PDB file of C-alpha atoms in Angstrom:
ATOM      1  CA  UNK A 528     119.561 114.117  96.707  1.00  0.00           C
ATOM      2  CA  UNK A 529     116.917 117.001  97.146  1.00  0.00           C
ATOM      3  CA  UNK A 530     114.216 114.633  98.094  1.00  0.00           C
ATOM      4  CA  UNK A 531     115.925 112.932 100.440  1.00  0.00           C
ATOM      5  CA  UNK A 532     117.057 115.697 102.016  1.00  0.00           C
ATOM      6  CA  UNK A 533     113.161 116.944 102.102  1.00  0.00           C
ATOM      7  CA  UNK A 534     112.230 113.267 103.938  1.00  0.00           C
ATOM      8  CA  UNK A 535     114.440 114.216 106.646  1.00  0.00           C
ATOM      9  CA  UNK A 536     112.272 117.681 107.268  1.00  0.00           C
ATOM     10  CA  UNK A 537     110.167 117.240 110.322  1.00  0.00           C
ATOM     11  CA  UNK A 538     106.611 117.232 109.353  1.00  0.00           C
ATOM     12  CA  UNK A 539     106.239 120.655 110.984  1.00  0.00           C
ATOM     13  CA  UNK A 540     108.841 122.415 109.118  1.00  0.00           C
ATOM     14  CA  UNK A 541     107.584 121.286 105.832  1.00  0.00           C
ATOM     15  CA  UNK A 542     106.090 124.402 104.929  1.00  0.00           C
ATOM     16  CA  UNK A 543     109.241 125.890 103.311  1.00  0.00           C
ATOM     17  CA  UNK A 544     108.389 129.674 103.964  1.00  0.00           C
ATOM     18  CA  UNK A 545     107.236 130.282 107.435  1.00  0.00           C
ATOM     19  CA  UNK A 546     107.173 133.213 110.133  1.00  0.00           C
ATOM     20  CA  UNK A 547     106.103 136.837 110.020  1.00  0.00           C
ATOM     21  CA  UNK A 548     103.444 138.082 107.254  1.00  0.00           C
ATOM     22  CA  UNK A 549     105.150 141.002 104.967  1.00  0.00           C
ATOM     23  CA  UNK A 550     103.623 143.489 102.548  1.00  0.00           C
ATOM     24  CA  UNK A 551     105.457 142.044  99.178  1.00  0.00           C
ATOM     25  CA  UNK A 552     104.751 144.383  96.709  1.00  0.00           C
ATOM     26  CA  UNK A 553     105.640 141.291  93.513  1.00  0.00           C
ATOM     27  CA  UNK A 554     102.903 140.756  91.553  1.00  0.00           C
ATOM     28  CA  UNK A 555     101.054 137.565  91.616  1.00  0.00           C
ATOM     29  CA  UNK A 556     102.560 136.348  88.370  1.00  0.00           C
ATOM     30  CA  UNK A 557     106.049 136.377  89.571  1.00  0.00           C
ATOM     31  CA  UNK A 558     105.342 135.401  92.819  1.00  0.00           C
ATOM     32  CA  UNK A 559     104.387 132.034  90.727  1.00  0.00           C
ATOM     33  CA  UNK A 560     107.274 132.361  88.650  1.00  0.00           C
ATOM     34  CA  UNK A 561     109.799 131.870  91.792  1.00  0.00           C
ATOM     35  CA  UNK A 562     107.789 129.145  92.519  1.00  0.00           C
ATOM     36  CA  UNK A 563     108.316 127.186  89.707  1.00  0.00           C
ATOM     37  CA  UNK A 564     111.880 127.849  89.704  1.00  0.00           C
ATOM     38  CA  UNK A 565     112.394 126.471  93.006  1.00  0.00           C
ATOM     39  CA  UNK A 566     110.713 123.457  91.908  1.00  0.00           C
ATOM     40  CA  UNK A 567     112.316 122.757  88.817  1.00  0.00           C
ATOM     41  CA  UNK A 568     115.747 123.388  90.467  1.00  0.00           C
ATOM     42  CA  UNK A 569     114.108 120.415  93.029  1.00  0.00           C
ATOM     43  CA  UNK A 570     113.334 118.710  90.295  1.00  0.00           C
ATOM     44  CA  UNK A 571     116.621 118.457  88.798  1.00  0.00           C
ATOM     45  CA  UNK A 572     117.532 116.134  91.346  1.00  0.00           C
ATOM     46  CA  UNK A 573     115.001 113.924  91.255  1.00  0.00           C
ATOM     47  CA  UNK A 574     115.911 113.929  87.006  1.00  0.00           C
ATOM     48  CA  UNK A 575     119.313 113.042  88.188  1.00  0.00           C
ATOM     49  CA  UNK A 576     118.407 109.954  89.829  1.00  0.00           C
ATOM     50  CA  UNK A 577     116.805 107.997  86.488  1.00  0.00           C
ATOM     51  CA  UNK A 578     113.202 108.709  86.901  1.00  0.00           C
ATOM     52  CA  UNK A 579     112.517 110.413  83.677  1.00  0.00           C
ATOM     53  CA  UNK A 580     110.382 108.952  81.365  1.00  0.00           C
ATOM     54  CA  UNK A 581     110.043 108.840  77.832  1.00  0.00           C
ATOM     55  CA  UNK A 582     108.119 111.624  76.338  1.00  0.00           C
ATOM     56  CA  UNK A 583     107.865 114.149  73.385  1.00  0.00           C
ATOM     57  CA  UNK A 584     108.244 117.794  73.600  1.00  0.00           C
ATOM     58  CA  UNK A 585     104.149 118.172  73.503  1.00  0.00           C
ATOM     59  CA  UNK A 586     102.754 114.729  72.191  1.00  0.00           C
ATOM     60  CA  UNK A 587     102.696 112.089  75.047  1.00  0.00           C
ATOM     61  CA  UNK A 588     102.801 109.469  71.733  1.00  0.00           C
ATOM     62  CA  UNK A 589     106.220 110.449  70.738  1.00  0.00           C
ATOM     63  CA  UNK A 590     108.979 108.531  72.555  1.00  0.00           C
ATOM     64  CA  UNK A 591     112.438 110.197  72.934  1.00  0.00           C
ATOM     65  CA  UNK A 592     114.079 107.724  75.124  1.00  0.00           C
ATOM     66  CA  UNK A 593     114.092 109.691  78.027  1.00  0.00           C
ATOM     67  CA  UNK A 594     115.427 113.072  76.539  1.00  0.00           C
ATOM     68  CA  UNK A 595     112.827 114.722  78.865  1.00  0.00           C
ATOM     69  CA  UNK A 596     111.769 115.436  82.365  1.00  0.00           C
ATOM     70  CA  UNK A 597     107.916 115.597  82.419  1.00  0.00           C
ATOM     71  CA  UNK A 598     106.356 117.666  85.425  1.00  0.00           C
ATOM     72  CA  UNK A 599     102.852 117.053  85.573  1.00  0.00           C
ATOM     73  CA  UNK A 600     100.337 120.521  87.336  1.00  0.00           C
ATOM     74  CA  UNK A 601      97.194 119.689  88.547  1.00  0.00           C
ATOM     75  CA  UNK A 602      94.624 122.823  88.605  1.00  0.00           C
ATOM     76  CA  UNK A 603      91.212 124.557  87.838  1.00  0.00           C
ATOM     77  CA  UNK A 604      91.817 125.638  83.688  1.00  0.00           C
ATOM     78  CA  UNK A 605      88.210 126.157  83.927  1.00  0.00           C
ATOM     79  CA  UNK A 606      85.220 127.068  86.204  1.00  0.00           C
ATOM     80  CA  UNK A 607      84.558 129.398  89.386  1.00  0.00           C
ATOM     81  CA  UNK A 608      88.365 129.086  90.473  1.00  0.00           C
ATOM     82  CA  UNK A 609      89.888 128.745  87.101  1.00  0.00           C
ATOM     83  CA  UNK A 610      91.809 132.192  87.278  1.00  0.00           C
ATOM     84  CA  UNK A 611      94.240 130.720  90.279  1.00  0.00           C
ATOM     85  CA  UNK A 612      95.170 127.674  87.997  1.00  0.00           C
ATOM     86  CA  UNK A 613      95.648 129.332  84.768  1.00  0.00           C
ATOM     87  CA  UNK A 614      97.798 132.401  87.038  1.00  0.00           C
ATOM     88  CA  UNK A 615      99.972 129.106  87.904  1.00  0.00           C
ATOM     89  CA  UNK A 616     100.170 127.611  84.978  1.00  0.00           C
ATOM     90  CA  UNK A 617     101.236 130.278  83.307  1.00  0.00           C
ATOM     91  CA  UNK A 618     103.991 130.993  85.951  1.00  0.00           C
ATOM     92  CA  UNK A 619     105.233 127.570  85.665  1.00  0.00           C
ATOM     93  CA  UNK A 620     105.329 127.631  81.421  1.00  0.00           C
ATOM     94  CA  UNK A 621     107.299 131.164  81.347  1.00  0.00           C
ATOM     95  CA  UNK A 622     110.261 129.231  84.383  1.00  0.00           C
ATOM     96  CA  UNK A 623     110.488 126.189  82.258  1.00  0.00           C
ATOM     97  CA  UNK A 624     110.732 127.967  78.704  1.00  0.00           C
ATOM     98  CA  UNK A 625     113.834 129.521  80.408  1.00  0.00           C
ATOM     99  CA  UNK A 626     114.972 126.597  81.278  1.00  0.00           C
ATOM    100  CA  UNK A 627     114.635 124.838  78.217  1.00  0.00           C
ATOM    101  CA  UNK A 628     115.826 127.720  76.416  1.00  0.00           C
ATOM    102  CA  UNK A 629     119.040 127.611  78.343  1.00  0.00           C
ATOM    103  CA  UNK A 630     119.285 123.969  77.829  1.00  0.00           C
ATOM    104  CA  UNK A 631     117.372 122.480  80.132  1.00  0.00           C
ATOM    105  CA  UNK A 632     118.884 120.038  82.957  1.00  0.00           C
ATOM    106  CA  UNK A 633     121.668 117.978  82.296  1.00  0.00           C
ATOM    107  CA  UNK A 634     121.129 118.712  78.300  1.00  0.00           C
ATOM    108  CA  UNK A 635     117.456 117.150  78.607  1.00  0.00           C
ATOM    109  CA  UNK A 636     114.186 119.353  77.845  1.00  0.00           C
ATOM    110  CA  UNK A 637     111.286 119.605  80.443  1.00  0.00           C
ATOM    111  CA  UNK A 638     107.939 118.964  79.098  1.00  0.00           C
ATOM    112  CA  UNK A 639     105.125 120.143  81.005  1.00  0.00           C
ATOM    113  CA  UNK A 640     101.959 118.372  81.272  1.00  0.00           C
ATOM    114  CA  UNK A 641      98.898 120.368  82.534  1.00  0.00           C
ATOM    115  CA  UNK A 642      95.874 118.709  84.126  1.00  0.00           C
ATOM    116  CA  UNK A 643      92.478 120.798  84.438  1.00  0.00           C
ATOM    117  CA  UNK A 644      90.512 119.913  87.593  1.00  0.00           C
ATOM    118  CA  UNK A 645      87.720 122.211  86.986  1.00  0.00           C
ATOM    119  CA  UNK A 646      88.217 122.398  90.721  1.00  0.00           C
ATOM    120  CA  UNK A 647      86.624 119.305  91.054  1.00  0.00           C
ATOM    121  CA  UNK A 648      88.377 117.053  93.564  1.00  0.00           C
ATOM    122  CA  UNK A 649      87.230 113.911  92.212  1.00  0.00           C
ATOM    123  CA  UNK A 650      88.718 115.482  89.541  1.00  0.00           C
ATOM    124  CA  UNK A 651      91.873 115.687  91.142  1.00  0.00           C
ATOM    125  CA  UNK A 652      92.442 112.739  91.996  1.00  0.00           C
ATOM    126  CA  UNK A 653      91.626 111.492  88.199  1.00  0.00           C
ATOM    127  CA  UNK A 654      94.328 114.217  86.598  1.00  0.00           C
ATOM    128  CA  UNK A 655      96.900 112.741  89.452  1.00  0.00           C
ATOM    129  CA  UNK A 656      96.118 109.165  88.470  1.00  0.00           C
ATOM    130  CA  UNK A 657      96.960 110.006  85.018  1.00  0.00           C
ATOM    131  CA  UNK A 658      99.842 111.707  85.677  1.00  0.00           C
ATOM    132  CA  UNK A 659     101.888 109.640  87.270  1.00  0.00           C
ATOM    133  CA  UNK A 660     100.450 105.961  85.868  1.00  0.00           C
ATOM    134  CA  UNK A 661      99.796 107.305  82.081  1.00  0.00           C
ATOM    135  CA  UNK A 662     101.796 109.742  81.449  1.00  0.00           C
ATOM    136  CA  UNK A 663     104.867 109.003  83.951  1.00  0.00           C
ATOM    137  CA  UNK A 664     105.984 112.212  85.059  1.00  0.00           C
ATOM    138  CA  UNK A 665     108.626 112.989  87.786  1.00  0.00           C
ATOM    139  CA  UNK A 666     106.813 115.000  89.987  1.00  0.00           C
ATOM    140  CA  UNK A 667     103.717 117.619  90.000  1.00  0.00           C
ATOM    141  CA  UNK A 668     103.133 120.475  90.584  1.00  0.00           C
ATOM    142  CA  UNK A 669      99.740 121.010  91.899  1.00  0.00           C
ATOM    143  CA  UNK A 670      97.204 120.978  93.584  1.00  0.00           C
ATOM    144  CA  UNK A 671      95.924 124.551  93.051  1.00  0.00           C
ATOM    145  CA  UNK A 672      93.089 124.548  95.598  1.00  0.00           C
ATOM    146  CA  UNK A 673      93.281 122.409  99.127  1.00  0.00           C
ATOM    147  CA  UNK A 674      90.740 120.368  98.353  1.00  0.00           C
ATOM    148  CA  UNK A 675      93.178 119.344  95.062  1.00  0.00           C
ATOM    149  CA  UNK A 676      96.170 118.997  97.303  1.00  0.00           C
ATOM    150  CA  UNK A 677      94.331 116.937 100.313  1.00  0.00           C
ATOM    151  CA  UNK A 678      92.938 114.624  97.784  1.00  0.00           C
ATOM    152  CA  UNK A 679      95.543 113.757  95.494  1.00  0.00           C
ATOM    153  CA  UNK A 680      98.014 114.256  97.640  1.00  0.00           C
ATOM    154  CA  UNK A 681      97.734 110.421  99.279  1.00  0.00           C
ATOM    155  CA  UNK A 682      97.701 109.367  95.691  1.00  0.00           C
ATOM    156  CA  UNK A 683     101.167 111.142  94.748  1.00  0.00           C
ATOM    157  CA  UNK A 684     102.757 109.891  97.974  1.00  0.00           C
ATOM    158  CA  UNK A 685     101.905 106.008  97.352  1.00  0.00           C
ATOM    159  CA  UNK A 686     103.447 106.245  94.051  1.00  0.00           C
ATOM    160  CA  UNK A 687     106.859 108.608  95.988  1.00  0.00           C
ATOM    161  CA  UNK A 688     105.821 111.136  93.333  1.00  0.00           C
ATOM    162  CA  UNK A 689     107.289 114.344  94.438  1.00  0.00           C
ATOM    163  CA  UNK A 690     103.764 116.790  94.984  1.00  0.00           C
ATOM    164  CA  UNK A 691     104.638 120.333  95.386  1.00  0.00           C
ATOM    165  CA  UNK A 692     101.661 123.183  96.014  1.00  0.00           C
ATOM    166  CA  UNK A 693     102.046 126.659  94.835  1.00  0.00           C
ATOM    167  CA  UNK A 694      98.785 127.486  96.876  1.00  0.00           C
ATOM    168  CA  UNK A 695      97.064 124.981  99.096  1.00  0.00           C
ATOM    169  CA  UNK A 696      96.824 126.907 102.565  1.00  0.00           C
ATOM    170  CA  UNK A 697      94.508 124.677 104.336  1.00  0.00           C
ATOM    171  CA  UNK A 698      95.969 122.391 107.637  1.00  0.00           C
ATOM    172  CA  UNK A 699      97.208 119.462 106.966  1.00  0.00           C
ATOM    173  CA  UNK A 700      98.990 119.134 104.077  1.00  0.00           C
ATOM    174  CA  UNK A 701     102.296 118.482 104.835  1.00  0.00           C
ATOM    175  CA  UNK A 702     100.879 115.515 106.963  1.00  0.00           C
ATOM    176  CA  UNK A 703      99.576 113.936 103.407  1.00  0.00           C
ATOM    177  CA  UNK A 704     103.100 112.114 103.178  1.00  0.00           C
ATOM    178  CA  UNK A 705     106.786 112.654 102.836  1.00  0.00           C
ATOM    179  CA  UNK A 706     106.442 113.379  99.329  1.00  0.00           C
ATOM    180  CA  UNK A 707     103.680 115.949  99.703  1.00  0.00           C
ATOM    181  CA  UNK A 708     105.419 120.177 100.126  1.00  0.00           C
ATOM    182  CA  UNK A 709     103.659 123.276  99.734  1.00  0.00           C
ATOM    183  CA  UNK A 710     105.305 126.807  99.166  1.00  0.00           C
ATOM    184  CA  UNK A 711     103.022 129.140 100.817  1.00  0.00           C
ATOM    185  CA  UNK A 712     102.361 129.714 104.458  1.00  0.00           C
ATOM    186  CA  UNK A 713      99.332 127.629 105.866  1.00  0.00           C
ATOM    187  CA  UNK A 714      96.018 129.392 106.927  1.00  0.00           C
ATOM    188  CA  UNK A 715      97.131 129.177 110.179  1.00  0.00           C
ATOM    189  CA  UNK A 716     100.175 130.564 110.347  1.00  0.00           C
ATOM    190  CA  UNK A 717      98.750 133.446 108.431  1.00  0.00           C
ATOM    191  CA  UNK A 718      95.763 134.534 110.736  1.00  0.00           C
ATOM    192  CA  UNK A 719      97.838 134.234 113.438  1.00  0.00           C
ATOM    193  CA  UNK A 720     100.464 136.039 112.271  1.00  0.00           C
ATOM    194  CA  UNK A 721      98.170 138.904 111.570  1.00  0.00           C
ATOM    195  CA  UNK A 722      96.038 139.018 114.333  1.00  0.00           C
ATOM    196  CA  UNK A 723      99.612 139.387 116.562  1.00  0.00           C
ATOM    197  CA  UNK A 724     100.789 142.114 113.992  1.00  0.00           C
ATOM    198  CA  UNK A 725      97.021 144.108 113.962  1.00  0.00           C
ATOM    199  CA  UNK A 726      97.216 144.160 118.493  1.00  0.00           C
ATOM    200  CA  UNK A 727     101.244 144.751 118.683  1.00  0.00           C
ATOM    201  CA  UNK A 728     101.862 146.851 115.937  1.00  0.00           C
ATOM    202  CA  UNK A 729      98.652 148.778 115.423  1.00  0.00           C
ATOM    203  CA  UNK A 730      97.667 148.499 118.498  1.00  0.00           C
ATOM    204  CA  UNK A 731      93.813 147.313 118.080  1.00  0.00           C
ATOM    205  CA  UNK A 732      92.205 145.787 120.452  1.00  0.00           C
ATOM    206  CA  UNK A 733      88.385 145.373 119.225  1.00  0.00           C
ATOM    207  CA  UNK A 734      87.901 143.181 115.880  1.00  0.00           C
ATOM    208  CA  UNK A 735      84.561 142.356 113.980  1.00  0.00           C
ATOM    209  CA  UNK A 736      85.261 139.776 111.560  1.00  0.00           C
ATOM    210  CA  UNK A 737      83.575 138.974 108.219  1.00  0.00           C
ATOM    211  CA  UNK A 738      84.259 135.925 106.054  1.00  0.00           C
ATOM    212  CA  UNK A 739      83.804 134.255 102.779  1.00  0.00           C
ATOM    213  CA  UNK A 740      81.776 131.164 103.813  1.00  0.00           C
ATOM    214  CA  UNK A 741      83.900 128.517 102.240  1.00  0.00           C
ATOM    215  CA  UNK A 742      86.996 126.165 103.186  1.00  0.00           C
ATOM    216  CA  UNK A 743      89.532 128.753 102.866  1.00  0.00           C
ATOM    217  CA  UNK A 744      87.561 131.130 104.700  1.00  0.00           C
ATOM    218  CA  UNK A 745      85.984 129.436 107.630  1.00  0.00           C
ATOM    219  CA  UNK A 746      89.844 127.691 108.311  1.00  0.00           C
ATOM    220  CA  UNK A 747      91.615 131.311 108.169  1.00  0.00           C
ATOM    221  CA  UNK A 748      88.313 132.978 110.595  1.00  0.00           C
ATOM    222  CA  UNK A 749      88.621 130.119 113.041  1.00  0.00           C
ATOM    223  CA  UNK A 750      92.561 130.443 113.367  1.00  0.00           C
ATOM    224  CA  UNK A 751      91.947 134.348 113.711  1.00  0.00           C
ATOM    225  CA  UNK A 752      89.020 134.300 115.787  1.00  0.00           C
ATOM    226  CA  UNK A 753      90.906 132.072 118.504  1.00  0.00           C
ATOM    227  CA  UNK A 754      93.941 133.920 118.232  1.00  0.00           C
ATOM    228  CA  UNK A 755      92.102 137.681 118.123  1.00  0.00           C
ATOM    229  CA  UNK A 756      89.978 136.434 121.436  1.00  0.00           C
ATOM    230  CA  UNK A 757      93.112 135.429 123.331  1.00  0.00           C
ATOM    231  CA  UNK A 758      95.054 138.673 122.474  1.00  0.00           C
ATOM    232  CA  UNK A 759      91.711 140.967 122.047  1.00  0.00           C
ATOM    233  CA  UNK A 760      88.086 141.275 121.709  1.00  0.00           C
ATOM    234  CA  UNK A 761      86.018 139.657 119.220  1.00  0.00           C
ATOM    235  CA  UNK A 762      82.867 141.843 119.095  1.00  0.00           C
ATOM    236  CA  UNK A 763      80.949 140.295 116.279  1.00  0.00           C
ATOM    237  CA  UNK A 764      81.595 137.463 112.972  1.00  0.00           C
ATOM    238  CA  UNK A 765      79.629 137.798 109.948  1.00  0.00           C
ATOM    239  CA  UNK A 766      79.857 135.539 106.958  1.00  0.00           C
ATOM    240  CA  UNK A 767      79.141 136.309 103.131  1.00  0.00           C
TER     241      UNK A 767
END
C-alpha cells in the first residue's frame, strides 16, 4: 500500500522533507534512528504484500520459511567515509532491535543485512546485486554516499526493490526510478535555503565562499554561488 502510494509522488516531491533549513539541536545518532523508523514502518507494507523471503535471524543459510523481513543497507563500514555508514548502521540496528523486541511486524522478525561499500561505487553496485538477487531482501536501505545511491540506485529500481537514502544529497536521485526515496533535503535545496536565510534574516550582503573540493562540495558551492550572486555579492571562492 505504502509503495504505491510513493509511485504516485511526483518526481519533484520525492524528497520527503523539504523547505526551510532549521537549527535541530538532535544528535546525529537519532537523527538516524527516526530514519530507520520511518522506513521500517514503510517497510511493513511492502512485508504485507508477500515479498519476504526466507532467512535466519543472522545466517543467510538458515531457512525459516519466511518468518522474516530482510532489509538489506548499503554503506562505507570501512575507509575515508566509513564513520557516515557505521553512524547509519548503527541507527538502523538500535530501530529494528525495538522492533523485534516488540514483536516485530505482523509477528515476523526483521533481519538486517549490512553491505560495506568501502565507499567504492563499483562497490555499490556489487553489495546491491547481492542484496536483492542472493540474499532476497525487501528493500534497502542505503546508499550512504551519492555516488552509492546514483549507482545502485538503477539497479534497485529494475528489480522494484524499494531503495531508501538516509544521506545522499546530491541532484538527481529521486529521478533514479520510482522505487528510489531519500530522507534528507538535496544539496540544492539546502544552499539555497541558506543563502535566502544568511541575506533576509541576517542581512549579509557580501559572501566569500570556501569549499571542500569534492562531489558534495562543488554541488552545494555551485547551488550557493548562483543563488548568493542573484540575491548578493560573491566576492571571492576558494577550494580546500
Amino acid at each position: 500500500y505504502i509503495l504505491e502510494k510513493m509511485k504516485n509522488v511526483p518526481v519533484g516531491q520525492k524528497t520527503f522533507f523539504k523547505g526551510r533549513i532549521f537549527m535541530f539541536k538532535f544528535s546525529k545518532t537519532l537523527a538516524i534512528m527516526l530514519v530507520a523508523v520511518l522506513f521500517v514502518f514503510a517497510v511493513a507494507g511492502c512485508g504485507q504484500q508477500g515479498e519476504t523471503e526466507s532467512a535466519g535471524s543472522d545466517d543467510s543459510s538458515q531457512d525459516t520459511s519466511g518468518e522474516v523481513i530482510k532489509i538489506g543497507n548499503v554503506g562505507p563500514l570501512s575507509g575515508n567515509t566509513a564513520t557516515y555508514g557505521i553512524s547509519t548502521k548503527n541507527g538502523v540496528e538500535v530501530a529494528i532491535d525495538e522492533f523485534n523486541n516488540a514483536g516485530g511486524i505482523d509477528g515476523k522478525q526483521i533481519q538486517f543485512l549490512a553491505e560495506d561499500t568501502r565507499g567504492d561505487q563499483a562497490e555499490a553496485a556489487n553489495a546491491v546485486t547481492k542484496l536483492i538477487e542472493q540474499d532476497k531482501v525487501t528493500a534497502i536501505i542505503g546508499g550512504v554516499l551519492s555516488s552509492e545511491t546514483m549507482t545502485g540506485g538503477p539497479i534497485a529500481n529494475d528489480a522494484k526493490i524499494v531503495m531508501l537514502s538516509p544521506s545522499s544529497t546530491a541532484t538527481g536521485v529521486p529521478e533514479i526510478g520510482d522505487y528510489i526515496f531519500r530522507n534528507c533535503l538535496s544539496d540544492e535545496v539546502q544552499a539555497i535555503q541558506l543563502a535566502e536565510y544568511a541575506v533576509s534574516e541576517l542581512g549579509l550582503g557580501k559572501f566569500a565562499i570556501m569549499f571542500h573540493n569534492n562531489d558534495y562540495g562543488l554541488s552545494l558551492k555551485d547551488a550557493f554561488e548562483a543563488k548568493a550572486k542573484e540575491l548578493a555579492e560573491v566576492v571571492d571562492i576558494e577550494t580546500y
